[in-house]
CSV table of C-alpha atoms in Angstrom, one decimal:
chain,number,residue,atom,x,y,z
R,1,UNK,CA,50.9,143.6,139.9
R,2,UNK,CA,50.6,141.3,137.2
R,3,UNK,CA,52.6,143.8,134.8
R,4,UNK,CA,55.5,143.4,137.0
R,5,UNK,CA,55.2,139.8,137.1
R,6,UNK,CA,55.6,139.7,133.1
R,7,UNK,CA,58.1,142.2,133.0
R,8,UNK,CA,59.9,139.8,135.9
R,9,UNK,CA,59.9,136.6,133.5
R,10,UNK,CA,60.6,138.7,130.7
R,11,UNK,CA,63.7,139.6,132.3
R,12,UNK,CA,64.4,135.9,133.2
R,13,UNK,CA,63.9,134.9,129.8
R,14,UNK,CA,66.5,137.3,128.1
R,15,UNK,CA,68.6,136.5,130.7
R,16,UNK,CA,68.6,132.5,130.1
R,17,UNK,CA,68.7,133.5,126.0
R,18,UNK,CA,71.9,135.5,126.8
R,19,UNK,CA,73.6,132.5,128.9
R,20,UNK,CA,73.0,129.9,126.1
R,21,UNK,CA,73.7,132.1,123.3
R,22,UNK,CA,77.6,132.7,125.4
R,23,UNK,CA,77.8,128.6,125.7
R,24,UNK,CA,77.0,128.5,122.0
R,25,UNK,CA,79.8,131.0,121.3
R,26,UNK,CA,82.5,129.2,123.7
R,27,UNK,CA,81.5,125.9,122.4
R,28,UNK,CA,82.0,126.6,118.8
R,29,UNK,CA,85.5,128.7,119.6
R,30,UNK,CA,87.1,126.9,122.2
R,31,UNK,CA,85.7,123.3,121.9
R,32,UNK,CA,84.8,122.2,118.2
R,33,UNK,CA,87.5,121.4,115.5
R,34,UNK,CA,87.9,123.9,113.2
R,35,UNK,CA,88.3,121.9,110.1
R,36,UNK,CA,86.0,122.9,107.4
R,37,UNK,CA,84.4,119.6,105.6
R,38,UNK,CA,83.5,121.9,101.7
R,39,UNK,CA,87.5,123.2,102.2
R,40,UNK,CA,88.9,122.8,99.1
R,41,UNK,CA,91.7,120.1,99.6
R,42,UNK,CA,95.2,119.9,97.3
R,43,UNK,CA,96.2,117.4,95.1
R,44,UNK,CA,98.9,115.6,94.8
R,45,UNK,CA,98.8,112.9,92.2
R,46,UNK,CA,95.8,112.6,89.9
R,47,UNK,CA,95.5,109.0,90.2
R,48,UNK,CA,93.0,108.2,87.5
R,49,UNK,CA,95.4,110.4,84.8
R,50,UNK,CA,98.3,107.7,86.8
R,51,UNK,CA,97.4,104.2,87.4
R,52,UNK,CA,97.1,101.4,85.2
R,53,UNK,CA,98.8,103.6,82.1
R,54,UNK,CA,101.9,103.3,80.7
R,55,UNK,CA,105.4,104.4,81.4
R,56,UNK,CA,105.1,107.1,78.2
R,57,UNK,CA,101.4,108.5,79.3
R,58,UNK,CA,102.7,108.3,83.1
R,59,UNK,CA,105.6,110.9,81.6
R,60,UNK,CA,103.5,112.8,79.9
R,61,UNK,CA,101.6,113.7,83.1
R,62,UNK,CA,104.2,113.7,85.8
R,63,UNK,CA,107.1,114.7,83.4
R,64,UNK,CA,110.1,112.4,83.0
R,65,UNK,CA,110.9,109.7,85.7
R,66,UNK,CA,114.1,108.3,87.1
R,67,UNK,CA,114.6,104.4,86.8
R,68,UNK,CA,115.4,103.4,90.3
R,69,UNK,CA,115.3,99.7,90.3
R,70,UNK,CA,113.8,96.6,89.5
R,71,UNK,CA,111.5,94.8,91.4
R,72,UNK,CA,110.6,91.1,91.7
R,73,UNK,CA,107.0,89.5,92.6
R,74,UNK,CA,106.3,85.7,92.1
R,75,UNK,CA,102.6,86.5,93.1
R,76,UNK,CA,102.1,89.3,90.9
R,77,UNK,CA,104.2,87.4,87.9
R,78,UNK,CA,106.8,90.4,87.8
R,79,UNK,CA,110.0,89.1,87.1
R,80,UNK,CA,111.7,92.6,86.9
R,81,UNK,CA,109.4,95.1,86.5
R,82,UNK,CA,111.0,98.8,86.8
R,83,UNK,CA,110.7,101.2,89.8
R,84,UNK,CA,110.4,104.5,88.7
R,85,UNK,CA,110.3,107.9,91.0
R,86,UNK,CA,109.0,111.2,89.8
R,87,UNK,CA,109.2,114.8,91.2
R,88,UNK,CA,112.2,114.4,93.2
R,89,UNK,CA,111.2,111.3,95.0
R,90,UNK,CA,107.9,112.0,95.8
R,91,UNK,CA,106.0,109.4,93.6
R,92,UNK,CA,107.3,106.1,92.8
R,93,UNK,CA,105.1,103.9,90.6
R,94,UNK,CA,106.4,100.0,90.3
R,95,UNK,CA,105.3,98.7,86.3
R,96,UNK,CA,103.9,95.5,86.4
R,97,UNK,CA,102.6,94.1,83.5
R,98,UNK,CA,104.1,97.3,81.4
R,99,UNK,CA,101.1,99.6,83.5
R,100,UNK,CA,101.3,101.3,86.4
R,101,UNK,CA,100.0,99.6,89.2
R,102,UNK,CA,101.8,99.8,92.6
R,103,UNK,CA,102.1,104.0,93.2
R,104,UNK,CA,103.3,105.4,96.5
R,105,UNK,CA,103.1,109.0,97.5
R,106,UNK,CA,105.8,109.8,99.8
R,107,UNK,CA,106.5,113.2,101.5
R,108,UNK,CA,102.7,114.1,102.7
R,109,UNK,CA,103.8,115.5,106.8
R,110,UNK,CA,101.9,119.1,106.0
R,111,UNK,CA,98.5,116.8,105.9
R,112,UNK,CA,96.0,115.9,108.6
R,113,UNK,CA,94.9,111.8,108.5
R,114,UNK,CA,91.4,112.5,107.6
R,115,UNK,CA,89.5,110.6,105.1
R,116,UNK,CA,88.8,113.3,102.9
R,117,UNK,CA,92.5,114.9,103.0
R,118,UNK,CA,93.9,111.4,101.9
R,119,UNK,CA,91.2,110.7,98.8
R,120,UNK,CA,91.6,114.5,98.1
R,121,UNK,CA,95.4,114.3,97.5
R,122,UNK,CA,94.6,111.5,95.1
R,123,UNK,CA,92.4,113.6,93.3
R,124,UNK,CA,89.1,110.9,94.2
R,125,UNK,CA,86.1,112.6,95.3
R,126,UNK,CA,84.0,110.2,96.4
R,127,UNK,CA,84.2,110.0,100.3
R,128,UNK,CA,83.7,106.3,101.3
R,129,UNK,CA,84.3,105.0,104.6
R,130,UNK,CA,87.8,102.9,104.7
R,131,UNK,CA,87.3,99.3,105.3
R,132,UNK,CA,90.3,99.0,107.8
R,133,UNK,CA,90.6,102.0,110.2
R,134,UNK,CA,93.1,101.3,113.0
R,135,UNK,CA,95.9,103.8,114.6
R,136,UNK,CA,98.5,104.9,112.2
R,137,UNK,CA,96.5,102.8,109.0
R,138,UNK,CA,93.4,103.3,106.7
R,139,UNK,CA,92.7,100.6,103.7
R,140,UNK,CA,90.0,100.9,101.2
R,141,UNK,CA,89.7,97.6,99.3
R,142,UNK,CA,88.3,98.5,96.1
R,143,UNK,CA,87.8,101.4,96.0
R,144,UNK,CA,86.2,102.1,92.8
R,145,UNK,CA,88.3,100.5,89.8
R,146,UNK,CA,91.8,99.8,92.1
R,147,UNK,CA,92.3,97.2,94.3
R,148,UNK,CA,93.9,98.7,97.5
R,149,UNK,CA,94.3,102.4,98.6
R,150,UNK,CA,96.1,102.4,102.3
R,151,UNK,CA,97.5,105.3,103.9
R,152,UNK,CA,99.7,105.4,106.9
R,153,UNK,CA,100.3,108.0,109.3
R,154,UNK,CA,103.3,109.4,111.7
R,155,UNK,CA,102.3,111.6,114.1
R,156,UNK,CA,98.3,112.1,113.1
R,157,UNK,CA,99.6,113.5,109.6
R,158,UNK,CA,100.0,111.6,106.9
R,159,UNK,CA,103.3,109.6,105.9
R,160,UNK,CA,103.2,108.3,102.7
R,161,UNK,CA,99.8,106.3,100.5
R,162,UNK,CA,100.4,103.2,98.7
R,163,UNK,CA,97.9,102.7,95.8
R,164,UNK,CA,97.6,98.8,94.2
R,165,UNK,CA,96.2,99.4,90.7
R,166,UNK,CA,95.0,96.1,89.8
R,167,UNK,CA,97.2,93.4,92.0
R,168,UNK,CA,96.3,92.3,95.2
């Protein structure tokens, strides 16, 4: 009698094993992201080859530029400081002080508005927490040698990152 008593809760056991192990599988299929955190992610600009250089090393990475405009800033003493775009429109860097220190990314719709999507197009790999995290906005203030990095979102994919080298 006792043999059929451990074959009994033998059977109850493999048959609790078997439920949890098919709430494991439907969990991890139907309910978790599937977003992979060691993914490898593209970049866009290489920011530290980019900011604070000049117009002639800023060429030499991103190729030859197109001279927009000019652009006025009593704050950031630029009394006309050239707008630049590169690769069709899809960087423009703003030279103050002769260096390049206001960048912005545009064109970025085929990317989620994660953290580590937004440093990865920039090329940074260290993944800090942003200091302002609202809807449509993330802003790390200095993050490691530039001032501002803020990224703004349409539709939970990213619209376009605006980098402040060195002025606030």
């Amino acid at each position: 009698m006792e043999q059929t008593s451990v074959r009994r809760k033998w059977a109850n056991w493999k048959f609790i094993s078997f439920v949890v192990i098919l709430i494991a599988i439907f969990v991890k299929f139907y309910v978790l992201d599937e977003h992979d955190e060691n993914a490898a992610v593209t970049v866009e600009l290489d920011l530290p080859q980019v900011a604070l250089r000049s117009q002639q090393e800023v060429a030499a990475v991103l190729g030859k530029g197109k001279l927009e405009s000019y652009y006025r800033d009593e704050k950031a003493g630029c009394e006309r400081c050239p707008r630049a775009s590169y690769r069709d429109g899809k960087i423009e860097i703003i030279y103050i002080n002769e260096i390049a220190d206001q960048i912005r990314l545009n064109k970025l719709s085929d990317y989620a508005f994660e953290n580590r999507i937004i440093l990865g197009l920039l090329n940074l790999s260290e993944n800090i927490a942003p200091n302002v995290d609202e809807e449509g906005v993330k802003t790390w203030d200095n993050y490691q040698k530039y001032t501002q990095i803020s990224a703004f979102s349409k539709d939970g994919h990213v619209d376009y990152i605006l980098i402040k080298s060195k002025t606030e």
